[in-house]
Short mmCIF file of C-alpha atoms in Angstrom, two decimals:
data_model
loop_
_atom_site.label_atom_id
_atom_site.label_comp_id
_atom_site.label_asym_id
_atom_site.label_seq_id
_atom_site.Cartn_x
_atom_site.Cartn_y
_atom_site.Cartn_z
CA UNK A 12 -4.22 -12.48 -23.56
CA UNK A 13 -4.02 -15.08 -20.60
CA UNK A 14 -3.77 -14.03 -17.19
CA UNK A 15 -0.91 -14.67 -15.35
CA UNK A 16 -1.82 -13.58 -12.21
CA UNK A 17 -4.67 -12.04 -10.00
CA UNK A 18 -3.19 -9.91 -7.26
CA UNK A 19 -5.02 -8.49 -4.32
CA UNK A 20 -3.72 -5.36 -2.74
CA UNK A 21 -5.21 -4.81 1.11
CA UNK A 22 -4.84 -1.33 2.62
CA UNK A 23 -4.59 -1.65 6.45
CA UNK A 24 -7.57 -0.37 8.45
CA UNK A 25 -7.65 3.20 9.85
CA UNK A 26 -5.52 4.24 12.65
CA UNK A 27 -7.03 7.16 14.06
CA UNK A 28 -4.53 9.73 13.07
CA UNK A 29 -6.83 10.84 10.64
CA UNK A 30 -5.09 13.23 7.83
CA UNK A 31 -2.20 13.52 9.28
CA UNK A 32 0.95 11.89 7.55
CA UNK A 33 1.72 8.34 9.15
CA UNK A 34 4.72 6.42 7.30
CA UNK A 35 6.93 5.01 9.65
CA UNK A 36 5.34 5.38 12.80
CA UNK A 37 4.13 2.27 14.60
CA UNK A 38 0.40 2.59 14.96
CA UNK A 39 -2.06 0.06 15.94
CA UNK A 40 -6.00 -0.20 14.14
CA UNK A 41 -8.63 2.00 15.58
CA UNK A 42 -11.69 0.16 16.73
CA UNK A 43 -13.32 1.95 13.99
CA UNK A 44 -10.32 0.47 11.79
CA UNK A 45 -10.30 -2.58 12.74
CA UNK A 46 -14.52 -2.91 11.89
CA UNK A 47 -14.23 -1.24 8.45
CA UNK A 48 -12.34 -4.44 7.88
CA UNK A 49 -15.56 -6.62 7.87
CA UNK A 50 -16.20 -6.44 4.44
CA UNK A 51 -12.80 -6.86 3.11
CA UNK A 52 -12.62 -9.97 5.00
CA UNK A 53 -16.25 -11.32 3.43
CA UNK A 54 -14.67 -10.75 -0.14
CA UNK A 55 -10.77 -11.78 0.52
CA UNK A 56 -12.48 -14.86 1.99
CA UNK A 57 -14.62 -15.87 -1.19
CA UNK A 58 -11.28 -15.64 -3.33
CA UNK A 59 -8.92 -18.08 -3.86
CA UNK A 60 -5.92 -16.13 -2.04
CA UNK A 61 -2.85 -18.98 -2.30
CA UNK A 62 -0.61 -16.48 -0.78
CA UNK A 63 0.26 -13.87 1.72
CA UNK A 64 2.14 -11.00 1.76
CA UNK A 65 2.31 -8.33 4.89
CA UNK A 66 3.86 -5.51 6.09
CA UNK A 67 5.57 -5.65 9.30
CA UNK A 68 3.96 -2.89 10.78
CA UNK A 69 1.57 -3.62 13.50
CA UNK A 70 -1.58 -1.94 11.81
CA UNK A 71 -1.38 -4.38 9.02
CA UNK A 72 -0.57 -7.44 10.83
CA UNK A 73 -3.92 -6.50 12.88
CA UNK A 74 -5.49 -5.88 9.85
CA UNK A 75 -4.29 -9.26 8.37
CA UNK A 76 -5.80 -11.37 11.30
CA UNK A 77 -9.33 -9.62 11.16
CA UNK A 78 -9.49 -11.23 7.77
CA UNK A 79 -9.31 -15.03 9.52
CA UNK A 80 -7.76 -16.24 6.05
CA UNK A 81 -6.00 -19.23 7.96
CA UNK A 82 -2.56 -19.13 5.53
CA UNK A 83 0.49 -18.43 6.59
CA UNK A 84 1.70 -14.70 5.75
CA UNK A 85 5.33 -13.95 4.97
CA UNK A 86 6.53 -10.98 6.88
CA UNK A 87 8.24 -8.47 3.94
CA UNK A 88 9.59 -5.72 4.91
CA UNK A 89 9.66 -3.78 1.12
CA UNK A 90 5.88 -3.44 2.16
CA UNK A 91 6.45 -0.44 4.98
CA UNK A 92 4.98 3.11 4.16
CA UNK A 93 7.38 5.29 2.97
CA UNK A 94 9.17 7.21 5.54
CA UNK A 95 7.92 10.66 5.85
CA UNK A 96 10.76 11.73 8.27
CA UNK A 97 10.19 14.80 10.20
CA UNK A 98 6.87 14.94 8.26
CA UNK A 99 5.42 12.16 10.29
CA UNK A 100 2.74 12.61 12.18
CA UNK A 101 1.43 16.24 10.95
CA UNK A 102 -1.01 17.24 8.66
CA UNK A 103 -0.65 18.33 5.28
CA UNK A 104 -1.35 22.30 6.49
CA UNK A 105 1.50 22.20 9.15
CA UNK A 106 3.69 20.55 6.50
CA UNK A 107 3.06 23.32 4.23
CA UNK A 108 3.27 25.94 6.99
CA UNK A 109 7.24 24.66 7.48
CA UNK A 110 8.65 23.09 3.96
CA UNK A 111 6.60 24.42 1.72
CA UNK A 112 9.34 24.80 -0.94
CA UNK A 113 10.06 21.00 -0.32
CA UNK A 114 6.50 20.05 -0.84
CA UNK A 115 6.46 22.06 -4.31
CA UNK A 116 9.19 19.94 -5.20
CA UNK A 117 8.00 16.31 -4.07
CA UNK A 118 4.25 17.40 -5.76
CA UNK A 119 6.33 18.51 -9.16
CA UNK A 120 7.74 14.42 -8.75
CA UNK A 121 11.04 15.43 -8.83
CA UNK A 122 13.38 12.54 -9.50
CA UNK A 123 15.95 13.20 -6.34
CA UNK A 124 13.55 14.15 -3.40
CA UNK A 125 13.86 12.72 -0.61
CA UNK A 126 11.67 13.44 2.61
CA UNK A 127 13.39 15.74 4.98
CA UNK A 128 15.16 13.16 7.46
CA UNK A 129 13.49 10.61 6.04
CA UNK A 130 12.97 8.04 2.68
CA UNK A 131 13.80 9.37 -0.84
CA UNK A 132 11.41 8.50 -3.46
CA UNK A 133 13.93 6.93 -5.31
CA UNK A 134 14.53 4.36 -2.67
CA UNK A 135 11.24 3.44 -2.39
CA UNK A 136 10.70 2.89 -5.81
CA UNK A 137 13.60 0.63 -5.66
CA UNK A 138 11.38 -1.17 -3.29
CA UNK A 139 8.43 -1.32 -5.51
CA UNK A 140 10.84 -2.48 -7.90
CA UNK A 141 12.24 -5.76 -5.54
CA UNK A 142 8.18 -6.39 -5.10
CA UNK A 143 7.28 -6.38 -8.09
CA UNK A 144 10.17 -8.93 -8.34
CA UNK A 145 8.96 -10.64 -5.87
CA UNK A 146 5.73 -11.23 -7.29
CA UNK A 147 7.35 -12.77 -10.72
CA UNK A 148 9.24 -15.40 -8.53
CA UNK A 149 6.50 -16.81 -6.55
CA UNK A 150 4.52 -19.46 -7.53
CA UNK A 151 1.30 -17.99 -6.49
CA UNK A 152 -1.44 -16.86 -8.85
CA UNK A 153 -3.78 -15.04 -6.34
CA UNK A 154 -1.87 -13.56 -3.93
CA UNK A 155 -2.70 -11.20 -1.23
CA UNK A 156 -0.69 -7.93 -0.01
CA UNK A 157 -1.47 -6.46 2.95
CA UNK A 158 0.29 -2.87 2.74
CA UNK A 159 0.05 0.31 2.92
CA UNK A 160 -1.55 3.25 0.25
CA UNK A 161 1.89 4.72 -0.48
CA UNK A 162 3.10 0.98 -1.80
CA UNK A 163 -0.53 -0.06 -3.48
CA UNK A 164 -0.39 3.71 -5.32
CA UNK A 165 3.06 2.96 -6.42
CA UNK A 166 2.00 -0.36 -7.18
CA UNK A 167 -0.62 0.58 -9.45
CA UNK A 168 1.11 2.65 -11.66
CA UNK A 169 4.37 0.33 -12.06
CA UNK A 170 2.36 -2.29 -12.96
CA UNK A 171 -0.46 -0.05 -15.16
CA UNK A 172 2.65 1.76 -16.96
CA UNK A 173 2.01 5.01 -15.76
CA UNK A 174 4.35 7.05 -14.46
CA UNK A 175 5.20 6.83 -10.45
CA UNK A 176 4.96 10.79 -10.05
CA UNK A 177 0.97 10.13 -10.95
CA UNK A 178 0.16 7.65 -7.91
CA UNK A 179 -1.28 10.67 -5.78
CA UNK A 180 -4.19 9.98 -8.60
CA UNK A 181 -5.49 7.14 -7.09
CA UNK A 182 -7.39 7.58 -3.85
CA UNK A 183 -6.93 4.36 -1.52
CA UNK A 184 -8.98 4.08 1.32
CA UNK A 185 -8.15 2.17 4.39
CA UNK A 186 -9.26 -1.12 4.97
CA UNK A 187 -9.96 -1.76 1.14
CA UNK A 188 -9.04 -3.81 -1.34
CA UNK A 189 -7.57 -3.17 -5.24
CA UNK A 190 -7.34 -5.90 -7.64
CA UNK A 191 -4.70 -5.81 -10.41
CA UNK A 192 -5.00 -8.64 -13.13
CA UNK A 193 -1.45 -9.40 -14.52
CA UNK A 194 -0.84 -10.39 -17.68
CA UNK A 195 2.22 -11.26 -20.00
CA UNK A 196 1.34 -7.79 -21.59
CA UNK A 197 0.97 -5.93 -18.51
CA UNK A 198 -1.68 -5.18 -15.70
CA UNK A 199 -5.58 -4.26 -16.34
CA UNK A 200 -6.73 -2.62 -12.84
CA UNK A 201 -9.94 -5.11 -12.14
CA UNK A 202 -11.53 -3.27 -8.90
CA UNK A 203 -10.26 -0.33 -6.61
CA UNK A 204 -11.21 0.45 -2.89
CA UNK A 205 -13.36 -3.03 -3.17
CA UNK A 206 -15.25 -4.69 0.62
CA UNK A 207 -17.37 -1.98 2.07
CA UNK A 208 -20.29 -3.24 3.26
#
């Protein structure tokens, strides 16, 4: 089984908004967030990274230049968070306390739900879909995406075969790095929430 590609997956530093659902919303890195980076950067910089991948939201392209990686990103905007919609910017209780009938329905993974004023899942799978694509195009055979943990979740499982309504299994933390070896086969997950120090 030969590898085809090695393919880093960065989760932005923290924001400060702590639990609280942040999709669409602009944020910068917390101080905090923008130091938990340090040992991302010491690993990201030992790789041979040939290519670069960001979100355009602020909080990664911070994140991306605390890494000092000197190569030229490409801005792609499939690599947002998923719009949460009216959810953004509350916590999971006060979420609950409002639409709690709507979160039964996106926890049960249903196929057509859609956050209330916001994304539907099956438009950002679509997404994950055109990255994936992405990926199989480029010429690149370590390349770096610098993202959010909605996208690296979804990620995971397309390219692990498991089922999208499973991401919420995997636990990204901010300012860490996954590792997903490709291969003509499929993908073998090779480290998750790697670089603390």
């Amino acid at each position: 089984m030969t590898m085809r590609q090695r393919l880093y997956l960065l989760r932005h530093g923290a924001t400060g908004a702590g639990d609280r659902y942040i999709g669409s919303t602009d944020l910068h890195l917390s101080p905090q967030g923008a130091a938990d980076l340090e040992g991302a950067a010491d690993l990201l910089q030992r790789q041979e990274i040939d290519a670069i991948f960001c979100s355009p939201m602020q909080r990664c392209r911070q994140s991306l230049d605390r890494l000092e990686l000197h190569l030229r990103a490409e801005i792609v905007d499939d690599l947002r968070e998923i719009d949460f919609g009216r959810w953004e910017g509350l916590s999971f209780a006060e979420i609950c306390r409002t639409d709690g009938a709507l979160v039964d329905r996106w926890a049960q993974g249903a196929a057509d739900f859609a956050f209330p004023e916001g994304e539907s899942l099956r438009d950002f799978c679509a997404r994950i879909d055109r990255i994936r694509l992405m990926l199989t195009t480029t010429s690149a055979r370590r390349p770096l995406l610098v993202t959010h943990g909605g996208v690296i979740r979804h990620l995971l499982c397309a390219c692990l075969g498991i089922e999208p309504e499973k991401s919420l299994l995997f636990a990204v933390r901010p300012g860490r790095c996954t590792i997903i070896d490709l291969h003509s086969t499929g993908g073998v997950l090779a480290g998750l929430n790697l670089g603390e120090r």
